[in-house]
Coordinates of N, CA, C and O in Angstrom, one line a residue:
X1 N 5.7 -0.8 -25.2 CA 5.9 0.1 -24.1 C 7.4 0.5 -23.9 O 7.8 1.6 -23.8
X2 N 8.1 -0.4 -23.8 CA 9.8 -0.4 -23.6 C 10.0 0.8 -24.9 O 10.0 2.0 -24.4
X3 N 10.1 0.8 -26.2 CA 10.5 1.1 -27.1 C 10.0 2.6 -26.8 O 10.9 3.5 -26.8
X4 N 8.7 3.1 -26.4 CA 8.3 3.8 -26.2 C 8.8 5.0 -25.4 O 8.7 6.2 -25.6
X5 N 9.7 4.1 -24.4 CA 10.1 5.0 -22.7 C 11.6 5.3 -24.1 O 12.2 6.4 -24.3
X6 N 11.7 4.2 -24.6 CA 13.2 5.0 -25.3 C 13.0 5.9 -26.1 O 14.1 6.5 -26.1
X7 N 12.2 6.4 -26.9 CA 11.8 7.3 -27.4 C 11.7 8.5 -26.6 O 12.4 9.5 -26.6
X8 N 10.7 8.2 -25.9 CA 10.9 9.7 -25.0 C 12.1 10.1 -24.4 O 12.5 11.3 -24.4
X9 N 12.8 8.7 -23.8 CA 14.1 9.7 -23.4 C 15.3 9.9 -24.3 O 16.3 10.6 -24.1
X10 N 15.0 9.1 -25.6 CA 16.5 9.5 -26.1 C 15.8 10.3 -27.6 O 16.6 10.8 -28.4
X11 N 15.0 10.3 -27.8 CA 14.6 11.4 -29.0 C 13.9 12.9 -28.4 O 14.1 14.0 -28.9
X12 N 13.2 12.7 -27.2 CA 12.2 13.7 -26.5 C 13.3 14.3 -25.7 O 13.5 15.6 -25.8
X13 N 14.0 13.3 -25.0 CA 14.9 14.1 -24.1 C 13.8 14.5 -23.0 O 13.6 15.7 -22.7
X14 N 12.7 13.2 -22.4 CA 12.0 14.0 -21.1 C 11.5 13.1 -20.3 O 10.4 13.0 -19.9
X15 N 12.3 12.5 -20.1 CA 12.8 11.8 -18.7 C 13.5 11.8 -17.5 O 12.6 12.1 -16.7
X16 N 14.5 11.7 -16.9 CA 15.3 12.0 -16.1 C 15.7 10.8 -15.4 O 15.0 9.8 -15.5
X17 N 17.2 10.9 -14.6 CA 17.2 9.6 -13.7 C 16.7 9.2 -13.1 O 16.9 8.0 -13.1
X18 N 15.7 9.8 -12.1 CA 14.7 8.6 -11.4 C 13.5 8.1 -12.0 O 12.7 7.2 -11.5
X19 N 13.4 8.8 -13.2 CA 12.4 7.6 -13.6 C 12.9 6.7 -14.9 O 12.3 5.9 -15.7
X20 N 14.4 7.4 -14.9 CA 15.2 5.9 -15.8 C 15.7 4.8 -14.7 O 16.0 3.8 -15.2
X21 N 15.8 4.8 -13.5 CA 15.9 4.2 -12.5 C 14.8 3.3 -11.9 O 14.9 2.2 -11.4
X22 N 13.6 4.2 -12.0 CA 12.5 3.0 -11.5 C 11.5 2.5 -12.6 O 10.4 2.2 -12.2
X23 N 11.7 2.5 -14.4 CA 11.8 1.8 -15.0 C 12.7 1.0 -15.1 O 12.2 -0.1 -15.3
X24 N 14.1 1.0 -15.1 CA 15.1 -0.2 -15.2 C 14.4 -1.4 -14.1 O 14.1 -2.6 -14.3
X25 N 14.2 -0.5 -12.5 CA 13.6 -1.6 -11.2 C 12.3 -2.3 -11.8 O 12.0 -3.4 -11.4
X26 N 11.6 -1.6 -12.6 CA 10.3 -2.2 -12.5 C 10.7 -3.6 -13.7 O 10.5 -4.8 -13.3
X27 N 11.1 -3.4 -14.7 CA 11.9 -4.1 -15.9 C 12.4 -5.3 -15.3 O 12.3 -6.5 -15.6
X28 N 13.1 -4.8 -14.0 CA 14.2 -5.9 -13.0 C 13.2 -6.8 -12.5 O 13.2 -8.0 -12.8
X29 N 12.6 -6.4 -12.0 CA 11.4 -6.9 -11.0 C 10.0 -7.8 -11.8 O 9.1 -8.3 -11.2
X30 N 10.2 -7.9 -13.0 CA 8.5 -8.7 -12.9 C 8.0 -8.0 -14.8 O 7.6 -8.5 -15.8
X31 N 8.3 -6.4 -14.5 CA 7.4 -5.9 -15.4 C 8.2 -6.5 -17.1 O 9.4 -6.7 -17.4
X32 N 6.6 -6.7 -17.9 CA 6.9 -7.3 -19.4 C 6.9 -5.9 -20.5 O 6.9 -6.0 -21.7
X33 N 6.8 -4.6 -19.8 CA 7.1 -3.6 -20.4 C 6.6 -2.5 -19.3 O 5.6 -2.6 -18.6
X34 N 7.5 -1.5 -19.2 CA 7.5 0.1 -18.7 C 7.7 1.2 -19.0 O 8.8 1.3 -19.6
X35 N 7.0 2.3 -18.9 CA 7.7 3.7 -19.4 C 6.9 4.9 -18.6 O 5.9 4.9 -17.8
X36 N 7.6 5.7 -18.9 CA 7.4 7.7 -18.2 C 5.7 7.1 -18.8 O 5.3 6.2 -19.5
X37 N 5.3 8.4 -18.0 CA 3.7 8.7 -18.2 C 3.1 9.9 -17.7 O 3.6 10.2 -16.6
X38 N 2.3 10.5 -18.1 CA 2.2 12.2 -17.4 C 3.4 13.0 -18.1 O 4.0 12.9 -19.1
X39 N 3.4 13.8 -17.0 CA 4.8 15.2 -17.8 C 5.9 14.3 -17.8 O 6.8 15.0 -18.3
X40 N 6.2 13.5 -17.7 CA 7.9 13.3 -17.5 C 8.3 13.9 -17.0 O 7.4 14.6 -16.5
X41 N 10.0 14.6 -16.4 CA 10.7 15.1 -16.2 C 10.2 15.0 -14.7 O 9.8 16.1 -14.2
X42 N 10.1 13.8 -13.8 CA 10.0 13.4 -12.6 C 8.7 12.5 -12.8 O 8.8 11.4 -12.5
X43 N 7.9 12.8 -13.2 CA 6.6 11.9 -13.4 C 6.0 10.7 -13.2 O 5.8 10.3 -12.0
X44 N 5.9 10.2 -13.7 CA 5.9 8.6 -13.2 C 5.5 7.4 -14.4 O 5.1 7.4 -15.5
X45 N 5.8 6.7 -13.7 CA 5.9 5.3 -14.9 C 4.1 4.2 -14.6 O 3.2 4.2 -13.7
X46 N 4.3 3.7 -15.8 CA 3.2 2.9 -15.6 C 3.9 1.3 -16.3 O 4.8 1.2 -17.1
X47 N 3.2 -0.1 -15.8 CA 4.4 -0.9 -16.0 C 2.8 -2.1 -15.9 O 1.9 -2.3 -15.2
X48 N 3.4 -2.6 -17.3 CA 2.4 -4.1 -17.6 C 3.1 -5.3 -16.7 O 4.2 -5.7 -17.1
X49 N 2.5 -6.0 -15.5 CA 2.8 -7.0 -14.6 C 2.1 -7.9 -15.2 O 0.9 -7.7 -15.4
X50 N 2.8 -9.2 -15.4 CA 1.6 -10.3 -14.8 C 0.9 -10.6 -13.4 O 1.5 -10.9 -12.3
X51 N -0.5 -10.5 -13.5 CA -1.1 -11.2 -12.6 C -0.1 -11.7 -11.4 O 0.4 -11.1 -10.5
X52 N -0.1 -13.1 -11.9 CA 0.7 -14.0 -10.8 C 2.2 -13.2 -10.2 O 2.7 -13.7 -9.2
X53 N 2.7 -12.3 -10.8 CA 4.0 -11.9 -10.1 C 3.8 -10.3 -9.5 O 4.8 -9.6 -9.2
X54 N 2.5 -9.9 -9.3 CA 2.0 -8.9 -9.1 C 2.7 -8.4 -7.4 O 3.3 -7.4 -7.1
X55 N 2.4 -9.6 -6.8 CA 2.4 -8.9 -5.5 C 4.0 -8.8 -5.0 O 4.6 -8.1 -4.2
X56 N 4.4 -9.6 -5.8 CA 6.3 -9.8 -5.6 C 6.9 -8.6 -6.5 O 8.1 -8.3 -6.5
X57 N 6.2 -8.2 -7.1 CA 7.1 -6.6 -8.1 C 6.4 -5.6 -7.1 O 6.9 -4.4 -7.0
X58 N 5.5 -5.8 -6.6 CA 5.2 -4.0 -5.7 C 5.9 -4.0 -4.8 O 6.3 -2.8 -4.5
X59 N 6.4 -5.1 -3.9 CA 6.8 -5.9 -2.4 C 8.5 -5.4 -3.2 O 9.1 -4.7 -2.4
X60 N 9.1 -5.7 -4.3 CA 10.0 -5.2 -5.1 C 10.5 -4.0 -5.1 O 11.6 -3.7 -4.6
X61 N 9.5 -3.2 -6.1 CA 9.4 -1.9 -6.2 C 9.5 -1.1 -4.7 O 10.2 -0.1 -4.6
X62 N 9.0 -1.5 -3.9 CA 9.1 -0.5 -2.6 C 10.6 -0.7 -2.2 O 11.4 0.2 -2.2
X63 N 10.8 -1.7 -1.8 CA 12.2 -1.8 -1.8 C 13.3 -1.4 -2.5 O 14.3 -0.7 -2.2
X64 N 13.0 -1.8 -3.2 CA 14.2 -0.8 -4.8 C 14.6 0.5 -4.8 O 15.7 1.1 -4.7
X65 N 13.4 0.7 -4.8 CA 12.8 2.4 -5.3 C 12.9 3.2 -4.1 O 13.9 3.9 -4.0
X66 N 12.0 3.4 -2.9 CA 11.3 3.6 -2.6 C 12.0 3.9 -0.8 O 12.2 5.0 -0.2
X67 N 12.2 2.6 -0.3 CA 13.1 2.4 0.6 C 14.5 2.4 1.1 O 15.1 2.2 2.1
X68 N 14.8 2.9 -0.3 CA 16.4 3.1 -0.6 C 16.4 5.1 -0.7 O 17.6 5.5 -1.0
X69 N 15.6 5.9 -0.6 CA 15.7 6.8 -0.4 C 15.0 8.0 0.8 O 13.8 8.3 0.4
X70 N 15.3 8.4 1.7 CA 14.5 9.0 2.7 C 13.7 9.9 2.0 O 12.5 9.8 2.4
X71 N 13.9 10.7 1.3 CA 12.9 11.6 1.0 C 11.6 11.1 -0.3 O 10.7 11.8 -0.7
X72 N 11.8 9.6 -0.6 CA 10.7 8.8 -1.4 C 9.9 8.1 -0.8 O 8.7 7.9 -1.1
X73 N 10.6 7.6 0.7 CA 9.8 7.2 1.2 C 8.2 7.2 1.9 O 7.4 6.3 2.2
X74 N 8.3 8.4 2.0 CA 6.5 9.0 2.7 C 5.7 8.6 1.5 O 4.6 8.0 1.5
X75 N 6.6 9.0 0.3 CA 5.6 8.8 -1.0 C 5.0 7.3 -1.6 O 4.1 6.9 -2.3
X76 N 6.0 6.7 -0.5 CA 5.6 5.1 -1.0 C 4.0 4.7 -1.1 O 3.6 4.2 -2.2
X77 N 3.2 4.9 0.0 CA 2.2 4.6 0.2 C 0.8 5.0 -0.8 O -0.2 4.3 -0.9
X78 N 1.1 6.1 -1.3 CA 0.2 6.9 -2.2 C 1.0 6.7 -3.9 O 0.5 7.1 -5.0
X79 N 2.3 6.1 -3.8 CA 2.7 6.6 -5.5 C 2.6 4.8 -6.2 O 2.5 4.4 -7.4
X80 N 2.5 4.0 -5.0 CA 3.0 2.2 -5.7 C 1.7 1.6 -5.6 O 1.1 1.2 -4.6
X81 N 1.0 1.5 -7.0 CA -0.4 1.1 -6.5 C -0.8 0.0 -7.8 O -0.1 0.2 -8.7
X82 N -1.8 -1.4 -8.1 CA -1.9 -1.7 -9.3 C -3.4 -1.1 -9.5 O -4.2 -0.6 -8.6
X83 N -3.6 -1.5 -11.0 CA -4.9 -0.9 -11.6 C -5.3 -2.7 -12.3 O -4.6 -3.6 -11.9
X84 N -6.3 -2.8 -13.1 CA -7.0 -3.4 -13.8 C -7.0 -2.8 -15.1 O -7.6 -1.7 -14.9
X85 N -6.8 -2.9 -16.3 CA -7.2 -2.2 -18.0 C -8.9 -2.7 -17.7 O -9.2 -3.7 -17.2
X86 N -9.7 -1.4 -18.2 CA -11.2 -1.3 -18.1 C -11.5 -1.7 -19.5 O -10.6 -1.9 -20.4
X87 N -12.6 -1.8 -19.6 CA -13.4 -1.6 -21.3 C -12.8 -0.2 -22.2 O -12.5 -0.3 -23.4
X88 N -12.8 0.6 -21.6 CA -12.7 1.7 -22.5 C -13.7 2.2 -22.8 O -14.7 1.7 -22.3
X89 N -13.9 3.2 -23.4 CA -15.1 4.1 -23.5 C -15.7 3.3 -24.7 O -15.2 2.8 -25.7
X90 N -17.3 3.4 -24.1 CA -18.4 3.0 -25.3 C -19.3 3.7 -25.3 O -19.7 4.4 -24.4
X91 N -20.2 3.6 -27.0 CA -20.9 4.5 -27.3 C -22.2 3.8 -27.1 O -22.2 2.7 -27.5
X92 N -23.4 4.3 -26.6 CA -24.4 3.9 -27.0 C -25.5 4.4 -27.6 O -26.3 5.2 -27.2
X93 N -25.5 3.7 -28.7 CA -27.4 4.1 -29.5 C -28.3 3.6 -29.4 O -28.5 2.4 -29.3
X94 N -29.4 4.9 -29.4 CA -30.9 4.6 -28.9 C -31.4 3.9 -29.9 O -30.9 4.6 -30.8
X95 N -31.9 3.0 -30.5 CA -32.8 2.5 -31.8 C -33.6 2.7 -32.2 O -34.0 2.0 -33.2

């Protein structure tokens, strides 16, 4: 994932500083890899946590990110969220 976000921003060139900024925070905080996701050029990051340090990088993240700027703030509530990785798509055949 890390290698990845550098790619995009230093070959793609489609990144920008706030989301070289709240990858560095997420990196600071907990995450074992981060990067852009969606369009880039404002977009947003997605970031592998462990479990156990989950609730201390979001509690993190809002502070960092989030609380350090008036106009990110409103956004906090709706942009800092965790997920679960699902199965993935499966096929099934009839017999």
């Amino acid at each position: 994932m890390n290698q990845s976000y550098i790619s995009c921003r230093e070959l793609y060139e489609c990144s920008c500083p706030e989301l070289d900024r709240l990858v560095d925070i997420c990196l600071q905080f907990g995450a074992i890899g981060s990067r852009l996701t969606g369009a880039g050029w404002g977009g947003c990051t997605v970031s592998m946590v462990p479990t156990d340090k989950l609730n201390t990088f979001l509690k993190n993240v809002k502070t960092a990110y989030y609380q350090t700027d008036v106009q990110r703030l409103p956004l906090e509530n709706n942009s800092l969220f965790a997920t679960k990785p699902g199965r993935g798509a499966l096929v099934f055949v009839e017999a």
